[in-house]
mmCIF file of N, CA and C in Angstrom:
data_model
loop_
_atom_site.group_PDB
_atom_site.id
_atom_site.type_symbol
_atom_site.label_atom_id
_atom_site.label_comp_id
_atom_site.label_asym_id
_atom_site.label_seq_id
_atom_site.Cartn_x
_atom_site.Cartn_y
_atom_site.Cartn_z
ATOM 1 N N UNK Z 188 -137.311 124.356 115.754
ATOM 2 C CA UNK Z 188 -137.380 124.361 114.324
ATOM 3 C C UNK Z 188 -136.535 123.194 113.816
ATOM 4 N N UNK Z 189 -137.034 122.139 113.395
ATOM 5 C CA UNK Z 189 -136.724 121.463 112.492
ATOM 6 C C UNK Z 189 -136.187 121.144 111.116
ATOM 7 N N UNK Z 190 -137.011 121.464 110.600
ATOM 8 C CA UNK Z 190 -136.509 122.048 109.207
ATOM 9 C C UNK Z 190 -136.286 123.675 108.713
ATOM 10 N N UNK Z 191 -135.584 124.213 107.927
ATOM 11 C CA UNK Z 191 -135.916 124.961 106.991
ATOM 12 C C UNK Z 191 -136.929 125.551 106.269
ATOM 13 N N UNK Z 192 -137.766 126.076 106.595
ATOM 14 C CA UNK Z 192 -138.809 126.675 105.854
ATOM 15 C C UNK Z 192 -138.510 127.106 104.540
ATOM 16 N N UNK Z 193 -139.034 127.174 103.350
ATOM 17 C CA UNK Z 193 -139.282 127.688 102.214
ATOM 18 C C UNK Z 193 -138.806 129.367 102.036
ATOM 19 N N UNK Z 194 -137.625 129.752 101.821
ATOM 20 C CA UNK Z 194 -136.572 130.874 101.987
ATOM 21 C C UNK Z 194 -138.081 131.574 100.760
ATOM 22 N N UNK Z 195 -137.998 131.093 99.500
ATOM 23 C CA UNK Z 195 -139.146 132.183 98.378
ATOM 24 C C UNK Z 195 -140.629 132.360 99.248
ATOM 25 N N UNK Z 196 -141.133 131.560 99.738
ATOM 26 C CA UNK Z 196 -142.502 131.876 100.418
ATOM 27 C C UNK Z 196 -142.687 132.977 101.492
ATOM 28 N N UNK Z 197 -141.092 133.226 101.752
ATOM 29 C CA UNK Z 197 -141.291 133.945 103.588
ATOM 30 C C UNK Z 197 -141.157 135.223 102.745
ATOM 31 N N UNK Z 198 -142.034 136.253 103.385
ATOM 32 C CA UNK Z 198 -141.873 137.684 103.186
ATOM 33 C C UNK Z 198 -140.406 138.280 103.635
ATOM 34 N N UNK Z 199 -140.019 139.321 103.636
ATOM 35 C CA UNK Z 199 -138.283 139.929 103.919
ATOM 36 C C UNK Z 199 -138.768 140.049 105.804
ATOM 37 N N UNK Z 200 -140.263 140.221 105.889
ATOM 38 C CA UNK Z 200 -139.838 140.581 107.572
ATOM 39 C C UNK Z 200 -140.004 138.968 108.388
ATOM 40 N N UNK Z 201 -140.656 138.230 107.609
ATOM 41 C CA UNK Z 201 -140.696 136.864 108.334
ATOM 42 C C UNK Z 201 -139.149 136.202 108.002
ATOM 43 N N UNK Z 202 -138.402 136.603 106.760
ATOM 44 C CA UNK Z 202 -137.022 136.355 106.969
ATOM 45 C C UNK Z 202 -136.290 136.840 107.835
ATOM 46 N N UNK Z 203 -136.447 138.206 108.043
ATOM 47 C CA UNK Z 203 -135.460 139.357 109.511
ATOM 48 C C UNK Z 203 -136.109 138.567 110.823
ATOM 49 N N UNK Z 204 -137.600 137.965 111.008
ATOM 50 C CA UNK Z 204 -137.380 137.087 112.169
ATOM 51 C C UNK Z 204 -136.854 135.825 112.121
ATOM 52 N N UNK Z 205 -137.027 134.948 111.325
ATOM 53 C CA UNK Z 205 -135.871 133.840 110.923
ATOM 54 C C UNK Z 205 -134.310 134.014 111.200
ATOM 55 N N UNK Z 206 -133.786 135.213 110.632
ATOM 56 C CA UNK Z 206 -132.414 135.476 111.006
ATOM 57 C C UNK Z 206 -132.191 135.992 112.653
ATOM 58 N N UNK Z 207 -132.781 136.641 112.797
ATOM 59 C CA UNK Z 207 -132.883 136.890 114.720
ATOM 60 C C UNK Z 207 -133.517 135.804 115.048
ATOM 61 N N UNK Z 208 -133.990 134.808 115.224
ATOM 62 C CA UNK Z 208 -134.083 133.789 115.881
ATOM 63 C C UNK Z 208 -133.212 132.600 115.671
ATOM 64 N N UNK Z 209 -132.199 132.062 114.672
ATOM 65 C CA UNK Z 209 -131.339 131.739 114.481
ATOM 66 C C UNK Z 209 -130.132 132.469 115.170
ATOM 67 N N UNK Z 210 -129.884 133.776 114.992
ATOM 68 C CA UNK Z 210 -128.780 134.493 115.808
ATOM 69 C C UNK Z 210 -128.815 134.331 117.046
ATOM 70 N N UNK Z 211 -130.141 133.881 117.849
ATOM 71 C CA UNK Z 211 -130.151 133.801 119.355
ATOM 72 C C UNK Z 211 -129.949 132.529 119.312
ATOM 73 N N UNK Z 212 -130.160 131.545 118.561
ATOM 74 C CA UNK Z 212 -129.952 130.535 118.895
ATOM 75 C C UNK Z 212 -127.838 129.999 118.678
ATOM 76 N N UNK Z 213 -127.253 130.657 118.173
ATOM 77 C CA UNK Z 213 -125.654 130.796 118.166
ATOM 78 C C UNK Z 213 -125.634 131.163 119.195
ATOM 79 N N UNK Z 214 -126.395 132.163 119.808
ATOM 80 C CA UNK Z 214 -125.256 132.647 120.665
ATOM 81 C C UNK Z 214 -125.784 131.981 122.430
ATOM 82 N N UNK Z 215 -127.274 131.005 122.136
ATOM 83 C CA UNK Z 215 -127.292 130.308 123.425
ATOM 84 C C UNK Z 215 -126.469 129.152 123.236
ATOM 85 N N UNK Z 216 -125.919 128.218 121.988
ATOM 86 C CA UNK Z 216 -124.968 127.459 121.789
ATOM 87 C C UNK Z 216 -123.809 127.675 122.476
ATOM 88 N N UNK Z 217 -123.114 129.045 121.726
ATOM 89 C CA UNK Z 217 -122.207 129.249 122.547
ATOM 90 C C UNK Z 217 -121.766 129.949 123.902
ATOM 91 N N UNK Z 218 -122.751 130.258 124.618
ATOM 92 C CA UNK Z 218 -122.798 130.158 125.934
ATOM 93 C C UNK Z 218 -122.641 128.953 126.751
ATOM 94 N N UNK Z 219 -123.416 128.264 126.026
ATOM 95 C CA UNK Z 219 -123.422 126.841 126.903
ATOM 96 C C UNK Z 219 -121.633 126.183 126.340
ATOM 97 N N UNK Z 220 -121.375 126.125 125.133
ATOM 98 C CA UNK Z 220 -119.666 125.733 124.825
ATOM 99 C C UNK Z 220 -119.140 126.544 125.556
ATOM 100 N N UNK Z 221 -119.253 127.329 126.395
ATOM 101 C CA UNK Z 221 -118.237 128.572 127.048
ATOM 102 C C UNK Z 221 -118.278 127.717 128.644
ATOM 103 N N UNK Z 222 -119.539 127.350 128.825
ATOM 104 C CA UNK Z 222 -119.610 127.020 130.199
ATOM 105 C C UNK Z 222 -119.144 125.479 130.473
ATOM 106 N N UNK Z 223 -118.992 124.752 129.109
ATOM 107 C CA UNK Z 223 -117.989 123.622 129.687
ATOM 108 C C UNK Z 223 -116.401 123.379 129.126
ATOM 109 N N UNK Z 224 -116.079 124.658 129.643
ATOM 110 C CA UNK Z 224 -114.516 124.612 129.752
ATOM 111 C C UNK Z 224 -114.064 122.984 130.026
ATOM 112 N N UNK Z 225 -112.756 122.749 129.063
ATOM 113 C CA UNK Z 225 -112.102 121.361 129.542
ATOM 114 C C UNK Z 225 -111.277 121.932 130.030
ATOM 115 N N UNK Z 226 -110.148 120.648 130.148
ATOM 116 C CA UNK Z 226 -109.270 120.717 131.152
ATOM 117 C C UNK Z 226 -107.943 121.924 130.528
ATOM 118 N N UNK Z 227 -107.273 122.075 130.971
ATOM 119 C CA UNK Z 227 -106.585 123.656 130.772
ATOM 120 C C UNK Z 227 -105.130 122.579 129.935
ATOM 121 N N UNK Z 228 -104.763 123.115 129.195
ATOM 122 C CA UNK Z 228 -103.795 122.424 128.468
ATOM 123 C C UNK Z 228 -102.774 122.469 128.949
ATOM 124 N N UNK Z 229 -101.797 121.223 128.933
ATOM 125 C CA UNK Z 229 -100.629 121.510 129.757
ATOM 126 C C UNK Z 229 -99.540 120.066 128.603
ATOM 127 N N UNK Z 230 -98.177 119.963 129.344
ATOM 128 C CA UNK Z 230 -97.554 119.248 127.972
ATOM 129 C C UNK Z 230 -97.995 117.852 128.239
ATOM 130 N N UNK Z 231 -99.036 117.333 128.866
ATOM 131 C CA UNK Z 231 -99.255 116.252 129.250
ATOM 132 C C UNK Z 231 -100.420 115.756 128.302
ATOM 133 N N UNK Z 232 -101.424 116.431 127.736
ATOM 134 C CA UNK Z 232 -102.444 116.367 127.038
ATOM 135 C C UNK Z 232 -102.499 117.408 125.852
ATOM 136 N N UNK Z 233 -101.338 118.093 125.699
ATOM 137 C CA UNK Z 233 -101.131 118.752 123.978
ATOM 138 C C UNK Z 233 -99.874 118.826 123.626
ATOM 139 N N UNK Z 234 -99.534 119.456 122.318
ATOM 140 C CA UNK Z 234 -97.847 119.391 122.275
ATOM 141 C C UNK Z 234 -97.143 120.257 122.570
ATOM 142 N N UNK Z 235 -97.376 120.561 123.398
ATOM 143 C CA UNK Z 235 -96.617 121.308 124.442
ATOM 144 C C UNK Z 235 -95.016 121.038 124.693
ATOM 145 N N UNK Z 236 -94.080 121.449 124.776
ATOM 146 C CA UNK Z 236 -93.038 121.167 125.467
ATOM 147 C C UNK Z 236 -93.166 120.447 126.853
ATOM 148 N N UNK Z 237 -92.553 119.816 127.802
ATOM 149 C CA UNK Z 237 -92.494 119.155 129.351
ATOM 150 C C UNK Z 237 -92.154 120.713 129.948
ATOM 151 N N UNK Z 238 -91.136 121.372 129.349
ATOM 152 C CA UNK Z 238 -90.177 122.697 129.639
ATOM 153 C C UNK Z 238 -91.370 123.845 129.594
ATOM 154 N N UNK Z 239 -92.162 123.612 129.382
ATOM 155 C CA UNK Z 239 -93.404 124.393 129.339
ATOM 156 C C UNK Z 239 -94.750 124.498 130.060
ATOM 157 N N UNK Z 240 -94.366 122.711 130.853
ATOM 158 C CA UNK Z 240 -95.948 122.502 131.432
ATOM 159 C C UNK Z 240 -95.567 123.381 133.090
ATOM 160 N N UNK Z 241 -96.559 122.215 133.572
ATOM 161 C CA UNK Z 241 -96.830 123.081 135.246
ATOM 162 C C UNK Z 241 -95.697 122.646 135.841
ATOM 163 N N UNK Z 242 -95.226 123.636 136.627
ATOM 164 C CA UNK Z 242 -93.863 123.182 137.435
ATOM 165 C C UNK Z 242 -94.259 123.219 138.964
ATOM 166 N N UNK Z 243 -94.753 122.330 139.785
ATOM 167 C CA UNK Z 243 -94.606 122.471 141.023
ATOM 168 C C UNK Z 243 -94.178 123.137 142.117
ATOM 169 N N UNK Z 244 -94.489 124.218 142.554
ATOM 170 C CA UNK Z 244 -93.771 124.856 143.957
ATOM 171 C C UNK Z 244 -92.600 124.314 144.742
ATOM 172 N N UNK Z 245 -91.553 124.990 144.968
ATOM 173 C CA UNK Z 245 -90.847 124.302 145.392
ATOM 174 C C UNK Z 245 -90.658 124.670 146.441
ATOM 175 N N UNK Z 246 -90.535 123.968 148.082
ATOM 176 C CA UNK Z 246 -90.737 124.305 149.207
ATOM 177 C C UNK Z 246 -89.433 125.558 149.423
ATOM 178 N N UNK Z 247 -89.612 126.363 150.142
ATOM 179 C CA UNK Z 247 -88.781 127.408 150.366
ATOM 180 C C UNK Z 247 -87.288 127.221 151.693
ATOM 181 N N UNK Z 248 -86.440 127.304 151.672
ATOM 182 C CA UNK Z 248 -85.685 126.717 152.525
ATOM 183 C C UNK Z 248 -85.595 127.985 153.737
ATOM 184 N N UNK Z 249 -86.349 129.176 153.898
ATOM 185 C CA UNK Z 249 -86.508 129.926 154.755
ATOM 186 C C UNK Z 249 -85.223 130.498 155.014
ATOM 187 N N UNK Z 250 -85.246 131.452 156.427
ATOM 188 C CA UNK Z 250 -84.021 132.002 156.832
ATOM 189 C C UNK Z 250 -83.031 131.232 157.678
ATOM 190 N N UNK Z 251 -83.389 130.281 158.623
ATOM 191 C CA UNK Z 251 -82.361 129.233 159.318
ATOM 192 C C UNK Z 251 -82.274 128.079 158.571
ATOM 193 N N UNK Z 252 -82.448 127.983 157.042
ATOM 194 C CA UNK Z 252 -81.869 126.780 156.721
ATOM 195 C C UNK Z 252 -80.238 126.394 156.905
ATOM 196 N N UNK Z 253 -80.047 125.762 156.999
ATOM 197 C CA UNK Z 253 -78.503 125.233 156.663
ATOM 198 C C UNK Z 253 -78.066 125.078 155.119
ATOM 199 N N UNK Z 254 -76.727 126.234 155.496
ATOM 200 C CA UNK Z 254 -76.170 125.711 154.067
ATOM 201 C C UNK Z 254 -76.004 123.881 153.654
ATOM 202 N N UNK Z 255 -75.566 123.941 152.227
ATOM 203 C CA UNK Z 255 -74.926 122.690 152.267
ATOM 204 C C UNK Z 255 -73.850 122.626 152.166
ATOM 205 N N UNK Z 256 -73.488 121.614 152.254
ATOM 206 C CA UNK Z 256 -71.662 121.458 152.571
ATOM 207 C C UNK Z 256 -71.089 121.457 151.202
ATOM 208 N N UNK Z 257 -69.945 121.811 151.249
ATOM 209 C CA UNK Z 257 -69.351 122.299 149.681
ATOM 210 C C UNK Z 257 -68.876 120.914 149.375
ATOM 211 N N UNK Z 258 -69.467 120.726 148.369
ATOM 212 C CA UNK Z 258 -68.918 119.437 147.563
ATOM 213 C C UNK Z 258 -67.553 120.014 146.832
ATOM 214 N N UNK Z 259 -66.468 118.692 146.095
ATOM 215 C CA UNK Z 259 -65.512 118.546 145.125
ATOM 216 C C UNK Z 259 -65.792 119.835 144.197
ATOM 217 N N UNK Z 260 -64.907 120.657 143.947
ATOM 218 C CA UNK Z 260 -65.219 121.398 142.647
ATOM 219 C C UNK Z 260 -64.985 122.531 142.979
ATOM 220 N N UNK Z 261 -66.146 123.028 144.197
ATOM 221 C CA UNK Z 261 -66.548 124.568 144.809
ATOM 222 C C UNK Z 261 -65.443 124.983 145.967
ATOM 223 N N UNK Z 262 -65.647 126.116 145.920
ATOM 224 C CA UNK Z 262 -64.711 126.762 146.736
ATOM 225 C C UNK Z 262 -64.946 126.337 148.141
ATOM 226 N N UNK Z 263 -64.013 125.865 148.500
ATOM 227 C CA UNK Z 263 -64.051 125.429 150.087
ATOM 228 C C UNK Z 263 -64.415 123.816 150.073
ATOM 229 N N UNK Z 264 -64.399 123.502 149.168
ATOM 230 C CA UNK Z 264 -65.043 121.946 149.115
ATOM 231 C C UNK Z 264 -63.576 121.178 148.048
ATOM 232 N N UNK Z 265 -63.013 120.584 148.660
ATOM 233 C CA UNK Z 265 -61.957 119.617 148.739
ATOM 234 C C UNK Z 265 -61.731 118.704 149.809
ATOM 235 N N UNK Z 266 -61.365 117.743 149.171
ATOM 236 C CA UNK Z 266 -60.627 116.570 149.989
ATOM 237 C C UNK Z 266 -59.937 116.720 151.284
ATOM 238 N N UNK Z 267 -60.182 116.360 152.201
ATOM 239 C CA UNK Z 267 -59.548 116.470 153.495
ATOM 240 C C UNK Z 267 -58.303 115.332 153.619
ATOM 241 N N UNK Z 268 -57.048 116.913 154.349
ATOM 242 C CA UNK Z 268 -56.010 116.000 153.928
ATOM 243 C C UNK Z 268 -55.889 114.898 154.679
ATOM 244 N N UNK Z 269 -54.856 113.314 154.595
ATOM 245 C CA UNK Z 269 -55.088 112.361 155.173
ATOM 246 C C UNK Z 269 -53.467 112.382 156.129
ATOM 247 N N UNK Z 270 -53.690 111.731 157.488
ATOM 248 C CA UNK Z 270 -52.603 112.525 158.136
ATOM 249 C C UNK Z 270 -52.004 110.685 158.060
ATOM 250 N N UNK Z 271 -50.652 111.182 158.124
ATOM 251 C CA UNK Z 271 -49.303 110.211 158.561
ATOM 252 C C UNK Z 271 -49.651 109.122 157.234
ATOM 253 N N UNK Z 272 -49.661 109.479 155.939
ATOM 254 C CA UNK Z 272 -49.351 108.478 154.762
ATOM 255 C C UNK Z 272 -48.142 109.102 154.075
#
């Protein structure tokens, strides 16, 4: 359908098929807008926060990892004393 037909010429039941055939035609529109999903929003392509987008997996350090060595600050982590100054 191209145009619009003449709304005063159509009888009320050739209008009730006009309106159901328009209604099917919404809702094969939006079937097909449903089926091309874009890309999923993230803070890279909306305004998103960074603090919000995808955060990467972070590899797991398992059960025999090694601690790390106590840096300046933490308990057990000081300066080693220096002998004969």
């Amino acid at each position: 359908m191209q145009e619009l037909p003449d709304l005063n010429s159509l009888s009320p039941d050739a209008k009730d098929a006009l309106i159901v055939a328009l209604w099917e035609e919404v809702l094969r529109m939006r079937d097909r807008l449903s089926k091309l999903d874009g890309p999923k929003k993230t803070s890279k392509n909306s305004s998103k926060r960074p603090s919000e987008g995808f955060k990467p997996n972070k590899p797991s350090r398992g059960k025999g990892a090694e601690r790390r060595e106590a840096s300046v600050g933490r308990a057990g982590g000081r300066r080693r004393l220096s002998k004969g100054v």
